[in-house]
Amino acid sequence: MPFFQPSILSLFYTDDGPNTTTTPPLLLLHGYLCDSHDWSAQIPALLTAGHRVLALDLRGHGRSTAPPPPYSPHIFAADILALLAHLAIPAVVLVAHSMSTITASILAVEHPDVVRALVLVHPIYGIVGPALGSLLEEMRGEPAQAPEIAARFFAAGMERDGTPAWVRTWNRRRALGSGPEVVVGCMAGLVALDGTVTGQGAEAKGYMRRRRAPRLVVSGVELALAWERELGLKEGDEVKEVKQGTFLHVVEAAVVNGYIIEWLKKIV
């Protein structure tokens, strides 16, 4: 049954591949107003490489239910811990995109025994800031229009000239189909972490440096790549550049898959 129901919440997930104790499963986490379909180009490749692969729709996203707010990376982290306990999985490799790179990092800092390694695709924890605060104010001023505001945000900041038309259409329709409470709630959850967990200040830097799991970072944003190097790269850590906007793992799937699979061979 691909639904986990802690209390009033119903979380959709898939679980494929070999159930082995020799290597930890991979748990794939999507970004803001997206869903686990974003990993459709990664799941077959990772299964072929021999991994057990779980992919989750976060609360309020995809086929999971949308309970009342709040929404935040810490709440998503709690849902993930509950799912892993339900499945009796002691540790995973987190493969996270965009918004979920914050949740994955929180788990790595606050629950290090659960996180064997981190694959961070387009991490945003070093590049969010005042712009999101302004966006949140606009959404709160017109909450019914929040999905449309989010769709414009996707088009303006998350796409590139080379982003295929189908990806643009897919992202716009998902944003428009999201509930206003989810759209605003997730943005509020991100803004609340600015300066402590996210951003480029000393406190956020200190927080991110508490991650001990090896990490692979794949991004096309120079500021984000520079931040990873500023945080420090330990043995096993790698940074790869793929210039295809926020959805680089969709647009350049073969390249990203190759980076992930080859890195995992060395780590797990």
CSV table of C-alpha atoms in Angstrom, one decimal:
chain,number,residue,atom,x,y,z
A,1,MET,CA,0.0,0.0,0.0
A,2,PRO,CA,1.8,3.2,-1.1
A,3,PHE,CA,0.2,5.4,1.5
A,4,PHE,CA,1.4,6.0,5.1
A,5,GLN,CA,-1.2,7.5,7.4
A,6,PRO,CA,0.1,9.0,10.6
A,7,SER,CA,-2.9,10.5,12.3
A,8,ILE,CA,-4.9,12.7,9.9
A,9,LEU,CA,-2.2,12.8,7.3
A,10,SER,CA,-1.8,10.5,4.3
A,11,LEU,CA,1.6,10.5,2.6
A,12,PHE,CA,2.0,8.9,-0.8
A,13,TYR,CA,5.3,7.1,-1.4
A,14,THR,CA,6.8,4.4,-3.6
A,15,ASP,CA,9.3,1.8,-2.5
A,16,ASP,CA,11.1,-0.2,-5.2
A,17,GLY,CA,14.2,-2.3,-5.6
A,18,PRO,CA,16.0,-4.8,-3.5
A,19,ASN,CA,15.5,-4.8,0.3
A,20,THR,CA,19.1,-5.4,1.4
A,21,THR,CA,21.1,-4.6,4.5
A,22,THR,CA,24.3,-4.1,2.7
A,23,THR,CA,23.5,-0.6,1.4
A,24,PRO,CA,21.1,2.0,2.7
A,25,PRO,CA,18.0,2.8,0.6
A,26,LEU,CA,17.7,6.1,-1.2
A,27,LEU,CA,14.9,8.5,-0.3
A,28,LEU,CA,14.1,11.0,-3.0
A,29,LEU,CA,12.6,14.3,-1.9
A,30,HIS,CA,11.1,16.9,-4.3
A,31,GLY,CA,11.0,20.7,-4.2
A,32,TYR,CA,8.4,23.5,-3.6
A,33,LEU,CA,5.0,22.8,-5.1
A,34,CYS,CA,6.4,19.8,-6.9
A,35,ASP,CA,6.0,16.0,-6.3
A,36,SER,CA,7.9,12.8,-6.6
A,37,HIS,CA,7.2,12.6,-10.3
A,38,ASP,CA,10.1,15.0,-10.6
A,39,TRP,CA,12.4,11.9,-10.1
A,40,SER,CA,10.9,9.9,-12.9
A,41,ALA,CA,14.1,10.1,-14.9
A,42,GLN,CA,16.2,9.1,-11.8
A,43,ILE,CA,14.2,6.2,-10.4
A,44,PRO,CA,14.8,3.7,-13.3
A,45,ALA,CA,18.5,4.5,-13.5
A,46,LEU,CA,19.0,4.1,-9.7
A,47,LEU,CA,17.1,0.9,-9.7
A,48,THR,CA,19.2,-0.4,-12.6
A,49,ALA,CA,22.3,0.5,-10.5
A,50,GLY,CA,21.0,-1.8,-7.8
A,51,HIS,CA,19.6,0.6,-5.3
A,52,ARG,CA,16.4,0.4,-3.2
A,53,VAL,CA,14.6,3.6,-4.1
A,54,LEU,CA,11.8,5.4,-2.1
A,55,ALA,CA,10.2,8.5,-3.4
A,56,LEU,CA,7.8,10.6,-1.2
A,57,ASP,CA,5.2,13.3,-1.9
A,58,LEU,CA,5.6,15.7,1.0
A,59,ARG,CA,2.5,16.8,2.9
A,60,GLY,CA,0.4,19.2,0.8
A,61,HIS,CA,2.1,18.0,-2.4
A,62,GLY,CA,1.2,15.5,-5.1
A,63,ARG,CA,-1.0,12.7,-3.9
A,64,SER,CA,-0.4,13.3,-0.2
A,65,THR,CA,-3.1,15.1,1.7
A,66,ALA,CA,-2.9,18.8,2.7
A,67,PRO,CA,-3.6,19.3,6.4
A,68,PRO,CA,-4.0,22.8,7.8
A,69,PRO,CA,-0.8,24.8,8.2
A,70,PRO,CA,1.9,25.2,9.4
A,71,TYR,CA,4.2,23.8,6.7
A,72,SER,CA,8.0,23.9,7.3
A,73,PRO,CA,11.2,22.0,6.6
A,74,HIS,CA,11.1,20.8,10.2
A,75,ILE,CA,7.6,19.5,9.8
A,76,PHE,CA,8.6,17.7,6.6
A,77,ALA,CA,11.6,16.2,8.5
A,78,ALA,CA,9.3,14.9,11.2
A,79,ASP,CA,7.1,13.2,8.5
A,80,ILE,CA,10.1,11.6,7.0
A,81,LEU,CA,11.3,10.3,10.4
A,82,ALA,CA,7.8,8.8,11.0
A,83,LEU,CA,7.8,7.1,7.5
A,84,LEU,CA,11.2,5.6,8.1
A,85,ALA,CA,10.1,4.3,11.5
A,86,HIS,CA,7.0,2.8,9.9
A,87,LEU,CA,9.2,1.0,7.4
A,88,ALA,CA,11.8,0.0,9.9
A,89,ILE,CA,14.5,1.7,7.9
A,90,PRO,CA,17.3,2.9,10.2
A,91,ALA,CA,19.2,5.1,7.8
A,92,VAL,CA,19.0,6.4,4.2
A,93,VAL,CA,20.8,8.3,1.6
A,94,LEU,CA,18.7,11.5,1.1
A,95,VAL,CA,18.5,12.7,-2.5
A,96,ALA,CA,16.9,16.1,-2.2
A,97,HIS,CA,15.9,18.9,-4.6
A,98,SER,CA,15.5,22.6,-4.0
A,99,MET,CA,13.3,23.2,-0.9
A,100,SER,CA,14.0,19.7,0.3
A,101,THR,CA,17.7,20.3,0.4
A,102,ILE,CA,16.9,22.3,3.6
A,103,THR,CA,14.9,19.5,5.1
A,104,ALA,CA,17.6,17.0,4.2
A,105,SER,CA,20.2,19.2,5.8
A,106,ILE,CA,18.1,19.6,9.0
A,107,LEU,CA,17.9,15.8,9.2
A,108,ALA,CA,21.6,15.5,8.7
A,109,VAL,CA,22.3,18.0,11.5
A,110,GLU,CA,19.6,17.0,14.0
A,111,HIS,CA,19.3,13.3,13.3
A,112,PRO,CA,22.7,12.3,12.0
A,113,ASP,CA,22.2,8.6,12.6
A,114,VAL,CA,19.4,8.5,10.1
A,115,VAL,CA,21.4,10.1,7.2
A,116,ARG,CA,24.1,8.0,5.6
A,117,ALA,CA,24.8,10.5,2.8
A,118,LEU,CA,23.3,13.6,1.1
A,119,VAL,CA,22.7,14.2,-2.6
A,120,LEU,CA,21.7,17.9,-2.9
A,121,VAL,CA,20.3,18.9,-6.3
A,122,HIS,CA,20.0,22.7,-6.7
A,123,PRO,CA,20.4,23.4,-3.0
A,124,ILE,CA,18.8,26.7,-1.9
A,125,TYR,CA,19.8,27.1,1.7
A,126,GLY,CA,22.6,29.4,0.8
A,127,ILE,CA,20.7,31.5,-1.7
A,128,VAL,CA,17.3,32.2,-0.1
A,129,GLY,CA,16.9,35.6,1.5
A,130,PRO,CA,15.0,38.9,1.5
A,131,ALA,CA,13.5,38.2,-1.9
A,132,LEU,CA,11.4,35.3,-0.4
A,133,GLY,CA,10.2,37.6,2.3
A,134,SER,CA,8.9,40.1,-0.3
A,135,LEU,CA,7.3,37.2,-2.1
A,136,LEU,CA,5.6,36.0,1.1
A,137,GLU,CA,4.2,39.5,1.8
A,138,GLU,CA,2.7,39.5,-1.7
A,139,MET,CA,1.1,36.1,-1.2
A,140,ARG,CA,-0.3,37.1,2.2
A,141,GLY,CA,-1.7,40.2,0.7
A,142,GLU,CA,-3.7,38.2,-1.9
A,143,PRO,CA,-3.9,34.6,-0.6
A,144,ALA,CA,-6.4,33.5,-3.2
A,145,GLN,CA,-3.9,34.5,-5.8
A,146,ALA,CA,-0.9,32.8,-4.2
A,147,PRO,CA,-0.8,29.9,-6.7
A,148,GLU,CA,-0.6,32.3,-9.6
A,149,ILE,CA,2.1,34.4,-7.8
A,150,ALA,CA,4.0,31.1,-7.3
A,151,ALA,CA,3.6,30.2,-10.9
A,152,ARG,CA,5.1,33.6,-12.0
A,153,PHE,CA,7.9,33.0,-9.5
A,154,PHE,CA,8.7,29.7,-11.1
A,155,ALA,CA,8.8,31.2,-14.6
A,156,ALA,CA,10.9,34.2,-13.5
A,157,GLY,CA,13.5,32.5,-11.3
A,158,MET,CA,13.5,28.7,-11.9
A,159,GLU,CA,13.7,28.4,-15.6
A,160,ARG,CA,16.4,29.1,-18.2
A,161,ASP,CA,16.4,29.8,-22.0
A,162,GLY,CA,17.0,26.1,-22.5
A,163,THR,CA,14.2,24.9,-20.2
A,164,PRO,CA,11.9,22.8,-22.5
A,165,ALA,CA,8.3,24.1,-23.0
A,166,TRP,CA,6.9,20.9,-21.4
A,167,VAL,CA,8.8,21.5,-18.2
A,168,ARG,CA,7.6,25.1,-18.0
A,169,THR,CA,4.0,23.9,-18.6
A,170,TRP,CA,4.3,21.1,-16.0
A,171,ASN,CA,5.6,23.5,-13.4
A,172,ARG,CA,3.0,26.2,-14.0
A,173,ARG,CA,0.1,23.7,-13.9
A,174,ARG,CA,1.4,22.2,-10.6
A,175,ALA,CA,1.8,25.6,-9.0
A,176,LEU,CA,-1.7,26.6,-10.1
A,177,GLY,CA,-3.1,23.3,-8.8
A,178,SER,CA,-1.6,23.8,-5.3
A,179,GLY,CA,-3.8,24.9,-2.4
A,180,PRO,CA,-3.2,28.5,-1.3
A,181,GLU,CA,-2.6,27.4,2.3
A,182,VAL,CA,0.2,25.1,1.0
A,183,VAL,CA,1.7,27.8,-1.3
A,184,VAL,CA,1.8,30.4,1.5
A,185,GLY,CA,2.6,27.9,4.3
A,186,CYS,CA,5.7,26.5,2.7
A,187,MET,CA,7.0,29.9,1.8
A,188,ALA,CA,6.4,31.1,5.4
A,189,GLY,CA,8.3,28.0,6.6
A,190,LEU,CA,11.3,28.9,4.4
A,191,VAL,CA,11.3,32.6,5.4
A,192,ALA,CA,11.2,31.7,9.1
A,193,LEU,CA,14.6,29.9,8.8
A,194,ASP,CA,16.4,32.8,7.1
A,195,GLY,CA,19.5,33.7,9.1
A,196,THR,CA,19.5,30.6,11.4
A,197,VAL,CA,19.4,27.6,9.1
A,198,THR,CA,19.4,29.3,5.7
A,199,GLY,CA,21.3,32.3,4.2
A,200,GLN,CA,25.0,33.1,4.3
A,201,GLY,CA,25.3,34.6,7.8
A,202,ALA,CA,27.6,33.2,10.5
A,203,GLU,CA,24.8,31.3,12.3
A,204,ALA,CA,23.5,29.6,9.1
A,205,LYS,CA,27.1,28.7,8.2
A,206,GLY,CA,27.7,27.2,11.6
A,207,TYR,CA,24.4,25.2,11.3
A,208,MET,CA,25.3,23.7,7.9
A,209,ARG,CA,28.8,22.9,9.0
A,210,ARG,CA,27.3,20.5,11.6
A,211,ARG,CA,26.4,18.1,8.7
A,212,ARG,CA,28.7,15.2,9.0
A,213,ALA,CA,27.3,13.0,6.2
A,214,PRO,CA,29.2,13.0,2.9
A,215,ARG,CA,27.5,15.2,0.3
A,216,LEU,CA,27.3,15.4,-3.4
A,217,VAL,CA,26.1,18.9,-4.6
A,218,VAL,CA,24.8,19.4,-8.1
A,219,SER,CA,23.9,23.0,-9.1
A,220,GLY,CA,24.1,25.6,-11.8
A,221,VAL,CA,24.1,28.6,-9.5
A,222,GLU,CA,27.6,30.0,-8.9
A,223,LEU,CA,26.6,31.5,-5.6
A,224,ALA,CA,25.3,28.2,-4.3
A,225,LEU,CA,28.5,26.4,-5.5
A,226,ALA,CA,30.7,29.0,-3.9
A,227,TRP,CA,28.8,28.6,-0.6
A,228,GLU,CA,29.4,24.9,-0.6
A,229,ARG,CA,33.1,25.5,-0.9
A,230,GLU,CA,32.9,28.2,1.8
A,231,LEU,CA,31.3,25.7,4.1
A,232,GLY,CA,34.1,23.4,3.4
A,233,LEU,CA,34.4,20.1,1.6
A,234,LYS,CA,35.4,17.0,3.5
A,235,GLU,CA,36.8,13.8,2.1
A,236,GLY,CA,34.1,12.2,0.0
A,237,ASP,CA,32.3,15.5,-0.7
A,238,GLU,CA,31.9,16.6,-4.3
A,239,VAL,CA,30.5,19.6,-6.1
A,240,LYS,CA,29.3,19.3,-9.7
A,241,GLU,CA,28.1,22.1,-12.0
A,242,VAL,CA,25.1,21.6,-14.4
A,243,LYS,CA,23.8,24.8,-15.9
A,244,GLN,CA,20.1,24.1,-16.5
A,245,GLY,CA,18.2,26.1,-13.9
A,246,THR,CA,16.3,24.7,-10.9
A,247,PHE,CA,15.1,21.6,-12.8
A,248,LEU,CA,18.5,20.5,-14.0
A,249,HIS,CA,17.8,16.9,-13.0
A,250,VAL,CA,14.8,16.9,-15.3
A,251,VAL,CA,16.5,18.7,-18.2
A,252,GLU,CA,19.9,17.0,-18.0
A,253,ALA,CA,18.8,13.8,-16.4
A,254,ALA,CA,21.4,11.6,-18.0
A,255,VAL,CA,24.3,13.8,-16.8
A,256,VAL,CA,22.8,14.1,-13.3
A,257,ASN,CA,22.1,10.4,-13.0
A,258,GLY,CA,25.7,9.7,-14.0
A,259,TYR,CA,27.1,12.0,-11.3
A,260,ILE,CA,24.8,10.4,-8.6
A,261,ILE,CA,25.4,6.8,-9.5
A,262,GLU,CA,29.2,7.1,-9.8
A,263,TRP,CA,29.4,9.1,-6.5
A,264,LEU,CA,27.2,6.5,-4.7
A,265,LYS,CA,29.6,3.7,-5.8
A,266,LYS,CA,32.4,5.5,-3.8
A,267,ILE,CA,30.2,6.4,-0.7
A,268,VAL,CA,27.9,3.5,0.0
